[in-house]
Coordinates of C-alpha atoms and ligand atoms in Angstrom, one line a residue:
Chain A
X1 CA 4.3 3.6 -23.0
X2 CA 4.7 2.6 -26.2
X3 CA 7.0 0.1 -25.1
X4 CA 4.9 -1.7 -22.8
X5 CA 2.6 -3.9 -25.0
X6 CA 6.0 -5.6 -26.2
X7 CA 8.0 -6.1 -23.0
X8 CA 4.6 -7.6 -21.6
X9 CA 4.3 -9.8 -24.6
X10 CA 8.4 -10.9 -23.7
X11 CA 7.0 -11.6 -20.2
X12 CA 4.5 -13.1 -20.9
X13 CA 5.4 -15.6 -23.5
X14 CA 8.3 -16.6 -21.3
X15 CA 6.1 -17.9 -18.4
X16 CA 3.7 -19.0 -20.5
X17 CA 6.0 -21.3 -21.8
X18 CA 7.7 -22.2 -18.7
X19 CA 4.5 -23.4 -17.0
X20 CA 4.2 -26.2 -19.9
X21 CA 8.2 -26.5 -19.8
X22 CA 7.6 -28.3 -16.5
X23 CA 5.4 -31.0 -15.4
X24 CA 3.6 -28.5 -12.7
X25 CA 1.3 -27.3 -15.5
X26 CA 0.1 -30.4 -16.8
X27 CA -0.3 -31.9 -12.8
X28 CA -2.3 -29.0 -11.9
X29 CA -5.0 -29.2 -14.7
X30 CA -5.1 -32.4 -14.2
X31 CA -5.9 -32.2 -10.8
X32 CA -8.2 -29.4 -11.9
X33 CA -10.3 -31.1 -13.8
X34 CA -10.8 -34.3 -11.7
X35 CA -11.3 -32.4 -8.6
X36 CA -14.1 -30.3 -10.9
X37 CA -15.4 -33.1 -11.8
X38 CA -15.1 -35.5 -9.1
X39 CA -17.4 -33.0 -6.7
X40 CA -19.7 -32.4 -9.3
X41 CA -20.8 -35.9 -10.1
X42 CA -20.3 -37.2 -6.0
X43 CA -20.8 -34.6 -4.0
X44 CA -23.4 -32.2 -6.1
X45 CA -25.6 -35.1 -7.1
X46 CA -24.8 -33.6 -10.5
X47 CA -26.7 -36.1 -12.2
X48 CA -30.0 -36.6 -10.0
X49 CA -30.5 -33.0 -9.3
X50 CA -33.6 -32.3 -12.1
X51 CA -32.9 -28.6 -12.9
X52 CA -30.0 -29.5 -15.1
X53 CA -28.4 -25.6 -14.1
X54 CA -24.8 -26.3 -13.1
X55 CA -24.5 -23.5 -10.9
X56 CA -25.3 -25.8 -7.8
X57 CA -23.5 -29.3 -8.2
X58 CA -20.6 -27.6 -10.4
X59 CA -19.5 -24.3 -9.7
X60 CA -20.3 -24.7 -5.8
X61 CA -16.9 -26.4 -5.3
X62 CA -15.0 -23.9 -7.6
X63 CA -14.3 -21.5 -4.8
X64 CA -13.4 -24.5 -2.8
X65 CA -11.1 -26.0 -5.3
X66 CA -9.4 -22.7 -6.3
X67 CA -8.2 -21.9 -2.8
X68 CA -6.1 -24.5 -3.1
X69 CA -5.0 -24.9 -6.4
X70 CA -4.7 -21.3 -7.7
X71 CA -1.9 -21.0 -5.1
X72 CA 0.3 -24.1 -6.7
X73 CA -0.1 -21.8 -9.9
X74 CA 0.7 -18.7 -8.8
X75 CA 3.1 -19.4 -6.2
X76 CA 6.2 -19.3 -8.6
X77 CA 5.5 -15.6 -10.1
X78 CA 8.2 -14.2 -7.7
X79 CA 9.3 -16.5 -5.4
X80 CA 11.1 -18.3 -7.6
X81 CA 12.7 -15.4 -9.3
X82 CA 14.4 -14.3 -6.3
X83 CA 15.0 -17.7 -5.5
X84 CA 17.0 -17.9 -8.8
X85 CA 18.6 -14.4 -8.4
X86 CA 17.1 -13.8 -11.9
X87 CA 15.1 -10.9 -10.2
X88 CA 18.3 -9.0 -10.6
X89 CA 18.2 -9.5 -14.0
X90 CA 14.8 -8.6 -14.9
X91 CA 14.6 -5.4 -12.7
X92 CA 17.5 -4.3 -14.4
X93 CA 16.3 -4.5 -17.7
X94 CA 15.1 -1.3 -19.6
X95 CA 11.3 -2.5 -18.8
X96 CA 8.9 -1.3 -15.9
X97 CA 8.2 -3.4 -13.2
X98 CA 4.7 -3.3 -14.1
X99 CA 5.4 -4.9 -17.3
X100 CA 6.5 -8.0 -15.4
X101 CA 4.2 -7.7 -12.8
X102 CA 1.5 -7.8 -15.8
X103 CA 3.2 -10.2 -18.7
X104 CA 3.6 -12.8 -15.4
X105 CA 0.1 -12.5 -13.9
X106 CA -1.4 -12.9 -17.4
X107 CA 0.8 -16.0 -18.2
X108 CA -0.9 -17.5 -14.7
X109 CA -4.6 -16.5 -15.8
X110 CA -4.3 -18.2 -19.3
X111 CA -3.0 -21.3 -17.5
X112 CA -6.4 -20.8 -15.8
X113 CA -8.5 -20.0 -18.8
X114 CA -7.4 -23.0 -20.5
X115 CA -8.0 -25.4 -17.9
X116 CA -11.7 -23.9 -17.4
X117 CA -11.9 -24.5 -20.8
X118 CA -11.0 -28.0 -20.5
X119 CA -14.1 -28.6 -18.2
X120 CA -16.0 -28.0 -21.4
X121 CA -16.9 -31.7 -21.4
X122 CA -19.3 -31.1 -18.5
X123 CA -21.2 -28.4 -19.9
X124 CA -21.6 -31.0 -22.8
X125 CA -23.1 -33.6 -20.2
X126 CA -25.5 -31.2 -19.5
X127 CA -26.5 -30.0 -22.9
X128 CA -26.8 -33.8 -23.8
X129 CA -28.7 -34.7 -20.5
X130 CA -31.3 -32.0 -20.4
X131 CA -32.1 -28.7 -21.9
X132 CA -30.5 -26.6 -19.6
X133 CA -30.6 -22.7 -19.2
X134 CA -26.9 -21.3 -21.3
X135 CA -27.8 -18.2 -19.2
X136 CA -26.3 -19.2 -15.4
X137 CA -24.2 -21.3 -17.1
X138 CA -22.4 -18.6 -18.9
X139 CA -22.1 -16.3 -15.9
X140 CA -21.3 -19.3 -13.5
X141 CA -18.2 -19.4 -15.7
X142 CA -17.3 -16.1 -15.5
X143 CA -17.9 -16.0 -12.1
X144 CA -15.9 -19.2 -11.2
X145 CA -12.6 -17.4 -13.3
X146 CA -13.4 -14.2 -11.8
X147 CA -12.3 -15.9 -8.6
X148 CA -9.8 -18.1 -9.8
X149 CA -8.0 -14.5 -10.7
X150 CA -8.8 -13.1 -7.5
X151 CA -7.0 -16.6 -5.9
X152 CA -4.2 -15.8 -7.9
X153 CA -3.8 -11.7 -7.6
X154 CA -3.2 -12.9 -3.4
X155 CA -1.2 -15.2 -4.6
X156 CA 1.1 -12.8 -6.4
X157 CA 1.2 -10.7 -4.0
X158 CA 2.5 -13.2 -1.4
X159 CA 5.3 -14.3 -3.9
X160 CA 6.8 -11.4 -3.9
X161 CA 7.4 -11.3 -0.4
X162 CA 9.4 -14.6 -0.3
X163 CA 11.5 -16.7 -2.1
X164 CA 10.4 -19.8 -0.5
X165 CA 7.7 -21.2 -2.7
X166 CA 6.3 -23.6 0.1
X167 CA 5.8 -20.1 2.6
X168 CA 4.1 -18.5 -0.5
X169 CA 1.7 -21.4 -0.9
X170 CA 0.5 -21.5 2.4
X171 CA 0.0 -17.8 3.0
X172 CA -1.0 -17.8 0.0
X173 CA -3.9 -21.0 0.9
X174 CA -4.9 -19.4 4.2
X175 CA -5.4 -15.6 2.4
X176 CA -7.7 -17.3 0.3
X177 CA -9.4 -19.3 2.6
X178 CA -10.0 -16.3 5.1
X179 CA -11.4 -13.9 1.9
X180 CA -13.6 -16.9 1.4
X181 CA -15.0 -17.9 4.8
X182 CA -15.5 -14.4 5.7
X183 CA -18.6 -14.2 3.3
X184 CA -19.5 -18.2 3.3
X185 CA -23.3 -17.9 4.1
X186 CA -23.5 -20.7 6.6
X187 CA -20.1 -18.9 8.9
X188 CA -21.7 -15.4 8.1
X189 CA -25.5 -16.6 9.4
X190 CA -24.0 -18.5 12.3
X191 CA -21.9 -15.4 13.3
X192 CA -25.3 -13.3 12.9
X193 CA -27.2 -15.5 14.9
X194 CA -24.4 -15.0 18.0
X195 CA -23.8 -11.6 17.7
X196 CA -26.4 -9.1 19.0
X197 CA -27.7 -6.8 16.5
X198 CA -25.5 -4.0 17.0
X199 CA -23.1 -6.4 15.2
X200 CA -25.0 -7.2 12.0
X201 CA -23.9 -4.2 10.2
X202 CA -20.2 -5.0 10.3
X203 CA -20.7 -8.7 9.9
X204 CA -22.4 -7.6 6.4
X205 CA -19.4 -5.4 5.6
X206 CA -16.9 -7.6 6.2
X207 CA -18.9 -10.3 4.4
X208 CA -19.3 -7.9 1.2
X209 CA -15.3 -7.8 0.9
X210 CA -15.4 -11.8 0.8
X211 CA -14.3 -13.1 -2.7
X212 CA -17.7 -15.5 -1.6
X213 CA -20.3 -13.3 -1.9
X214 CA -19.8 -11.7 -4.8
X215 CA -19.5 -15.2 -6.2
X216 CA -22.6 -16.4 -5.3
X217 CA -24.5 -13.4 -7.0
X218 CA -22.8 -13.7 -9.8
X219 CA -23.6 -17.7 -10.4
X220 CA -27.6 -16.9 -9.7
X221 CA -27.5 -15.7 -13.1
X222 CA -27.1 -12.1 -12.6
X223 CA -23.8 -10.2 -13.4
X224 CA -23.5 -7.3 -12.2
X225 CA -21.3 -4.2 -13.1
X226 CA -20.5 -4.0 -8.8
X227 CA -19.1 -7.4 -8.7
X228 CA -17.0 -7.2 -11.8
X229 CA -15.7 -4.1 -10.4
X230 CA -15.1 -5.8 -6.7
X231 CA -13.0 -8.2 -9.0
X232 CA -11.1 -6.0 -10.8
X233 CA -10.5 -4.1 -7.2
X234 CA -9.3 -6.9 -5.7
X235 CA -7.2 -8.0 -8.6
X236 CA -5.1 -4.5 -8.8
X237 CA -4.9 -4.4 -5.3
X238 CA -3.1 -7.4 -5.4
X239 CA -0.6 -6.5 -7.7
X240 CA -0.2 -3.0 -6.6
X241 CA 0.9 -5.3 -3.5
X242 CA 3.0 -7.1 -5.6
X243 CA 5.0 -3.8 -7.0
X244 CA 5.0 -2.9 -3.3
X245 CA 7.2 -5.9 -2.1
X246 CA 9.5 -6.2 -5.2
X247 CA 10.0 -2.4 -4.6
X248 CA 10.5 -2.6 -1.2
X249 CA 13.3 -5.6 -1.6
X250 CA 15.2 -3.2 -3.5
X251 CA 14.9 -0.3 -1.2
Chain B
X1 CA 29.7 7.7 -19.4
X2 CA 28.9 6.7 -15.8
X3 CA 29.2 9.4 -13.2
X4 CA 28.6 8.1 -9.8
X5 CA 28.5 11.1 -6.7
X6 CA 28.1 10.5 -3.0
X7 CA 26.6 7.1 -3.7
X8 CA 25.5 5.8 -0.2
X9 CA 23.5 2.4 0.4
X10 CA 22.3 1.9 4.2
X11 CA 20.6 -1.7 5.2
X12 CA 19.0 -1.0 8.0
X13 CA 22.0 0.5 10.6
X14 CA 24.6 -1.1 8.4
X15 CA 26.3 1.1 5.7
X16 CA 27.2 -1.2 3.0
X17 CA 28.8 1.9 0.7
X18 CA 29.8 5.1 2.2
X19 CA 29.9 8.1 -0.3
X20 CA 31.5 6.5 -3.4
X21 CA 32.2 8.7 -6.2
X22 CA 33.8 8.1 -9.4
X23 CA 33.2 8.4 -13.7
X24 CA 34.3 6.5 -16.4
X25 CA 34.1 7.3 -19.7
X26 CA 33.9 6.0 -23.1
X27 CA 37.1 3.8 -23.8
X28 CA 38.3 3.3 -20.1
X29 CA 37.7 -0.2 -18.2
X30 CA 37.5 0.3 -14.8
X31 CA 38.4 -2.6 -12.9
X32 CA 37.1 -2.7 -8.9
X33 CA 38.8 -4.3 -6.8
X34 CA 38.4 -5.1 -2.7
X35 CA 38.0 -7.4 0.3
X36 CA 34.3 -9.7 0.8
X37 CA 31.9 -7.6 1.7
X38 CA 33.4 -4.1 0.6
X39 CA 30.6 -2.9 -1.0
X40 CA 31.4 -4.0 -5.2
X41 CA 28.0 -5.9 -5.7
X42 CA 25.9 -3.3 -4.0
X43 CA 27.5 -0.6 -5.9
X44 CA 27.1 -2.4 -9.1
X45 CA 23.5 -2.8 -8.1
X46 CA 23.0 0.6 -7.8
X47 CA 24.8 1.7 -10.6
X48 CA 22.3 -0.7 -12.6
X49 CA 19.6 0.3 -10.9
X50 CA 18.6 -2.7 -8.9
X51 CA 18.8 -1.1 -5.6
X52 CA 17.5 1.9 -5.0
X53 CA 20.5 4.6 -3.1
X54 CA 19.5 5.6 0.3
X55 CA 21.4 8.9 -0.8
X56 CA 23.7 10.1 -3.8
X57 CA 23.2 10.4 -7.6
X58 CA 24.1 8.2 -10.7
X59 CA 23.6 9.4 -14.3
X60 CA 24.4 7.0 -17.6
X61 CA 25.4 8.8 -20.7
X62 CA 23.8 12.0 -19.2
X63 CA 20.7 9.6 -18.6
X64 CA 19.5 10.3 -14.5
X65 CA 19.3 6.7 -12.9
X66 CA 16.9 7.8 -10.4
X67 CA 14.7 9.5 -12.3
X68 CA 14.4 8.1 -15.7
X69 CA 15.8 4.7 -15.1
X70 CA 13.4 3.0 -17.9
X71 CA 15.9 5.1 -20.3
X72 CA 18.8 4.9 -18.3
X73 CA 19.3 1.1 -18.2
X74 CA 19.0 0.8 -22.0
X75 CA 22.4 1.6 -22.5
X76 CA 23.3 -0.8 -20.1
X77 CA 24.6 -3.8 -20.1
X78 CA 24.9 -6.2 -16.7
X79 CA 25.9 -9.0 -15.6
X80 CA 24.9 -9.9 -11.7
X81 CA 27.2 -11.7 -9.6
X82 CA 26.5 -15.5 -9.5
X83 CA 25.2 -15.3 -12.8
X84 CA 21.6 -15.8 -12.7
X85 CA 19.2 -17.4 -15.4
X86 CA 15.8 -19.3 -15.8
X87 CA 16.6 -22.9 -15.3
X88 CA 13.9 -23.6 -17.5
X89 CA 14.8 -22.8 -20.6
X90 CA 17.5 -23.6 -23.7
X91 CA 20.5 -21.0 -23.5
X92 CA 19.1 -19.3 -26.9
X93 CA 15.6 -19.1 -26.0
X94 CA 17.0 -17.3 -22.9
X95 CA 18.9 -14.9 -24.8
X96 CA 15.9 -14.7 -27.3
X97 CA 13.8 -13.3 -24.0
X98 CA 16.8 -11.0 -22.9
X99 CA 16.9 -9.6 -26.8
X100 CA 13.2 -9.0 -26.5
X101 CA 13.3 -7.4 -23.4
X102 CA 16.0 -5.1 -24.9
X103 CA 13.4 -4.3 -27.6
X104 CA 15.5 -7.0 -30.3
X105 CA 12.9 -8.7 -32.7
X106 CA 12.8 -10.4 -35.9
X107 CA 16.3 -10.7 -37.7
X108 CA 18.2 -8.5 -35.0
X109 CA 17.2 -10.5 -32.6
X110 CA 18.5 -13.5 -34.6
X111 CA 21.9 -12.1 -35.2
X112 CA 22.3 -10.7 -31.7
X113 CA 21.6 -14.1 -31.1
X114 CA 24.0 -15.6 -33.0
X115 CA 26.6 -12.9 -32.4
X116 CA 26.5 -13.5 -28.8
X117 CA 27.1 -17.7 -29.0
X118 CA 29.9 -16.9 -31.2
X119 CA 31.6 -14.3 -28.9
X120 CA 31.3 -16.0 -26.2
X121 CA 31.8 -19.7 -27.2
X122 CA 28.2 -21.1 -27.1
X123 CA 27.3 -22.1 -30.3
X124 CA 27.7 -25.9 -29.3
X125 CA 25.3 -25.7 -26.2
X126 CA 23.2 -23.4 -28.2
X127 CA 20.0 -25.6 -28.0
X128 CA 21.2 -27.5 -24.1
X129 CA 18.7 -26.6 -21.3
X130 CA 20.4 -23.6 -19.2
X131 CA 20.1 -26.4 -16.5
X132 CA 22.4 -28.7 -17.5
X133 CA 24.9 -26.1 -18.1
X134 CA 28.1 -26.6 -16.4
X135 CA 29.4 -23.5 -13.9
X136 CA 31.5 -22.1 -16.6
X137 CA 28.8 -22.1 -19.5
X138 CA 26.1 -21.1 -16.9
X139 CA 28.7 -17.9 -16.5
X140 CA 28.9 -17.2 -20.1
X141 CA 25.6 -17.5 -20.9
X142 CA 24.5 -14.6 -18.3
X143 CA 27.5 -12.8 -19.7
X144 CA 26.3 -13.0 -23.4
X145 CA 23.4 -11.6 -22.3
X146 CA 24.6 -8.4 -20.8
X147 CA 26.3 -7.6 -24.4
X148 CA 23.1 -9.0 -26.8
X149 CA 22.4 -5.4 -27.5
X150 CA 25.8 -4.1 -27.7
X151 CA 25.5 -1.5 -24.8
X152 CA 27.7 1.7 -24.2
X153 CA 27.6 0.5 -20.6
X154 CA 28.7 -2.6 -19.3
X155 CA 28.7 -3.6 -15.7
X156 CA 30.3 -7.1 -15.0
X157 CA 30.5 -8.4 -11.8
X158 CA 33.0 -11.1 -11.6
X159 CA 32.6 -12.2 -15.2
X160 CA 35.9 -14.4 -14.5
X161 CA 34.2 -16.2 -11.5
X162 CA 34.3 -20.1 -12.3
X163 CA 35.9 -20.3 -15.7
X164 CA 38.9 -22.4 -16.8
X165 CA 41.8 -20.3 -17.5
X166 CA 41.8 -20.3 -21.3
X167 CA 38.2 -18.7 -21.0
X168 CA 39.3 -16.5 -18.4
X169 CA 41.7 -15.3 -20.7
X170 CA 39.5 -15.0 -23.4
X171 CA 36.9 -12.8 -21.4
X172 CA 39.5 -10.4 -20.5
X173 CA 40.9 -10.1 -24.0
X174 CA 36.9 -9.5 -24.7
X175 CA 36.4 -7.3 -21.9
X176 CA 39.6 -5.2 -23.3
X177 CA 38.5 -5.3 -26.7
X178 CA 34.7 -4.1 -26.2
X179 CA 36.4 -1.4 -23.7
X180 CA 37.4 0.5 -26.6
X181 CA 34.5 1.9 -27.5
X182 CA 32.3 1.1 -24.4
X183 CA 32.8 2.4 -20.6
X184 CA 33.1 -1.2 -18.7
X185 CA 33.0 -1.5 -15.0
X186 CA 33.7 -4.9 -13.7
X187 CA 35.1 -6.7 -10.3
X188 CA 37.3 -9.1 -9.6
X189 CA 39.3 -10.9 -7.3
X190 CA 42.3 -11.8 -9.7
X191 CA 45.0 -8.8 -9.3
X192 CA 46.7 -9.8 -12.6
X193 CA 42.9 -9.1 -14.7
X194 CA 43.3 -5.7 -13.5
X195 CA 46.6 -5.2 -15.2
X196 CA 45.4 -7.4 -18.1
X197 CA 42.5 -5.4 -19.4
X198 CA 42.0 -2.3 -16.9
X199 CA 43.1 1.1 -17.9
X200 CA 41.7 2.1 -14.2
X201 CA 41.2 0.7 -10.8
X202 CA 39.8 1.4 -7.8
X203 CA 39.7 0.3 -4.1
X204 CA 36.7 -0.3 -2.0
X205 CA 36.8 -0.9 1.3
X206 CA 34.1 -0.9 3.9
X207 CA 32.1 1.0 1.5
X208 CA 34.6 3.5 0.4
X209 CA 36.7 4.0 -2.0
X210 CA 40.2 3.7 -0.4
X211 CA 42.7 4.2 -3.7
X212 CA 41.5 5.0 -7.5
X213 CA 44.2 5.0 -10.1
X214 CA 45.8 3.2 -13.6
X215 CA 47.2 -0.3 -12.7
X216 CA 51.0 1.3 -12.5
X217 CA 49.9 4.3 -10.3
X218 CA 48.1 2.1 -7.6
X219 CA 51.2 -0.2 -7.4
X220 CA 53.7 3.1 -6.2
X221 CA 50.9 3.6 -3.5
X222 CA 52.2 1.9 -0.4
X223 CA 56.4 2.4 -0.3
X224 CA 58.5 -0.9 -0.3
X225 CA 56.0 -3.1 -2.3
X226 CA 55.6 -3.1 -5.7
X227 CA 52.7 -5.9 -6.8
X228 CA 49.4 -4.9 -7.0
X229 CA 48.6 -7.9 -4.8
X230 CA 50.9 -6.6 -2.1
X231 CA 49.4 -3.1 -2.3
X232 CA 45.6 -4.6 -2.1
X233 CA 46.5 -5.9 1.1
X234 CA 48.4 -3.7 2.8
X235 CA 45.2 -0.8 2.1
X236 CA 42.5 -3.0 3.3
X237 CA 44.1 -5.0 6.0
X238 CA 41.7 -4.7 8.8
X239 CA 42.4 -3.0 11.5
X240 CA 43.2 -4.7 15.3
Ligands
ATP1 N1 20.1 -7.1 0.7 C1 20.9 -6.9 1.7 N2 20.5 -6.7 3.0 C2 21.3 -6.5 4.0 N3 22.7 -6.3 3.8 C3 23.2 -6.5 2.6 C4 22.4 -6.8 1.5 N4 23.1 -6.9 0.4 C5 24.4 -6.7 0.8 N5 24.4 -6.4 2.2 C6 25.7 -6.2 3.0 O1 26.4 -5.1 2.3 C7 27.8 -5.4 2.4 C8 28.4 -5.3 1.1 O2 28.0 -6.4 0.3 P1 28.5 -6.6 -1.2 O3 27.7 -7.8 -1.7 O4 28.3 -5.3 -1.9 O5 30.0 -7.0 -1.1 P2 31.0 -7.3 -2.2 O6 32.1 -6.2 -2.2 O7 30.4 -7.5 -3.5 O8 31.7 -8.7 -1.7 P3 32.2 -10.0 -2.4 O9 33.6 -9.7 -2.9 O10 32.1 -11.0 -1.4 O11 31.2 -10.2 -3.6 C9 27.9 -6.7 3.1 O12 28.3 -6.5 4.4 C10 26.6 -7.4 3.0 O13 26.3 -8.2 4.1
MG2 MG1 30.1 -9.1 -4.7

């Protein structure tokens, strides 16, 4: 145990630094932030709308965005270490696979936290335009990288079942996509309005395991303790998946 | 020092080792030899601890594999077949990671560093981009890395694969050397390294071991030949 702050810190720091080693890192914020942006100020009539709260035009596309791009992150955690055969080499050294399973998925969430820091600038917009609320706009962060970790735990997961980077993405994208729909108000109230109402009890169940609406709660302003535990859930389920495959490839 | 029983390794309905058994102790090199396919890399692996055995027990200076393999694979040292490494990083930043993974830091880590590019001729590549490496440095750089923290154990598979000969003769001379005070396992498909640095050999064939001996014993094996390269074929010819 004593060992394992260490060996994380090894893992870590090596991903870390291989994200900015490559050009994926820098392409991804990039896209990040002009896809953050570029809904905000098009799509969420960012400017116009008179409440200057961000939680509408800014972190509405978040989830949207994330599906996508938390994938291109995450999906070289473990596909491309058995892709490189360099599994072999970190399995076999005198650390527990949790320690990589950790020191990687933390490497892939700083990548995140930095580019959410980067959208900074648009919180300053807003603080210059109006005299906005800091409340929602403080939770509507947390709640946007609460989901952007959630992307990437299912993305983690799914690398360690190939080595094909491309396969991972896409599972990885449709996962996402499917955690997210499933709670989406408009598909949940549509699905209500079909089924009889023998069927609205499920429909709500499945719609409370959606990444979506625990999300929206949380943006209204109010966190609460059950959503940051539905996060957390989610996020050690996914990487008690991930210790699952890498386990089960060397069964 | 290693002490392998009953070792079996199923994949599915295919048995890729079939009840292997062998030790080697401190001061022996045990050279394993045998067709593509016999069963060397998956051994290794379990040996190592990559793949878990579908039955059969492996202990490492008295250390249970199985059961406390966190301990057990300190003392090891390995080096997979093919070599693998990061392709993004600079060959001492990857040994920097392996020495911290090995629990190296500060000014150990430094001279394991350094020790390692020295031993295995490095030292001008020391700051080149693993990528760019050719075949035989991308060998040697894996291969410093199984011996950063100066194991008890070393498991080398094919450290010979893809070198030029004066390197292949200088990893056998170092693979004879550490073997003094180390218990070394490594494969190969050159008969003559066996006689160069092994004080042991063994046999596998379809997953079992088929002869186990010193260099000189395993050449009397089969009557009328008398190279090692004459003996290796006529014990794992295939049958029909
Ligand atoms: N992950 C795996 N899944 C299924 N079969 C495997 C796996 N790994 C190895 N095998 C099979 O196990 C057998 C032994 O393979 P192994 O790699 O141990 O051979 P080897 O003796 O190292 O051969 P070579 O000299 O070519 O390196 C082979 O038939 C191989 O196809
Ligand atoms: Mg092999």
């Amino acid at each position: 145990m004593n060992k394992a702050i260490p060996n994380i810190k090894a893992v870590f720091k090596r991903e870390f630094f291989a994200y900015f080693n490559s050009p994926v890192a820098y392409v991804i914020v990039v896209i990040f932030l002009l896809a953050t942006m570029g809904f905000a100020f098009l799509f969420g009539d960012f400017l116009r709308t008179n409440n200057a709260s961000l939680t509408q035009s800014f972190f509405f596309w978040h989830p949207w965005i994330y599906i996508v791009i938390a994938p291109a992150v995450g999906m070289r955690l473990w596909s491309e270490e058995q892709r490189l055969g360099t599994l072999e080499l970190l399995i076999t050294m005198p650390i527990s696979p949790w320690h990589a399973i950790i020191g990687k998925y933390l490497a892939a969430a700083v990548v995140w936290f930095v580019a959410l820091c980067l959208t900074g600038t648009i919180v300053g917009t807003v603080f210059y335009l109006g005299d906005p609320d800091p409340g929602p706009i403080i939770t509507g962060y947390i709640a946007s990288y609460c989901y952007a970790l959630a992307c990437l735990a299912v993305t983690s997961a799914a690398s360690a079942f190939t080595r094909n980077q491309v396969v991972c993405f896409i599972v990885s994208v449709a996962l996402c996509l499917l955690l997210t729909l499933i709670g989406y108000p408009p598909v949940v109230d549509s699905i209500l309005k079909s089924l009889p109402t023998w069927g609205e009890g499920l429909v709500k169940a499945i719609a409370y395991t959606s990444f979506m609406d625990h999300f929206y709660d949380m943006t209204k302003g109010i966190i609460s303790i059950r959503d940051l535990v539905y996060f957390a859930s989610v996020i050690t389920i996914g990487l008690i998946i991930t210790d699952q495959a890498i386990r089960s490839k060397r069964a | 020092m290693i002490n392998v029983q009953n070792l079996r390794k199923e994949f599915g309905s295919k048995v890729a080792v079939n009840g292997v058994t062998f030790s080697v102790e401190k001061g022996q090199v045990l050279g394993c030899l045998g067709p593509n396919g016999a069963g060397k890399s998956t051994t290794m692996r379990m040996i190592t601890g990559y793949f878990r055995p579908t039955s059969g027990s492996i202990s490492i200076g008295g250390v249970d594999m199985l059961t406390d393999p966190e301990t057990a694979k300190r003392s090891i040292g390995y080096l997979p077949e093919n070599a693998p490494l990061y392709s993004d990083m600079t060959v001492a930043s990857f040994l920097g990671f392996c020495a911290e993974l090995r629990g190296l830091t500060g000014t150990a880590k430094s001279k394991a560093i350094d020790r390692v590019l020295e031993l295995c001729f490095l030292e001008s590549v020391r700051n080149q981009s693993v990528d760019t490496l050719s075949k035989g440095y991308k060998h040697r750089t894996c291969f410093a890395q199984s011996i950063i923290h100066d194991p008890d154990v070393l498991i080398l598979d094919e450290p010979t694969d893809g070198l030029d000969p004066n390197q292949k003769h200088e990893v056998r001379g170092l693979i004879k050397r550490m073997g003094q005070n180390k218990a070394i396992i490594f494969s190969t498909h050159i008969l003559e390294e066996v006689e160069a640095a092994c004080s042991r050999a063994i046999i596998i064939d379809r997953g079992k071991v088929v002869a186990d001996g010193t260099p000189d014993e395993l050449k009397k094996l089969v009557p009328g030949v008398n190279t090692l390269d004459a003996v290796f074929r006529a014990i794992t010819k295939t049958e029909g």
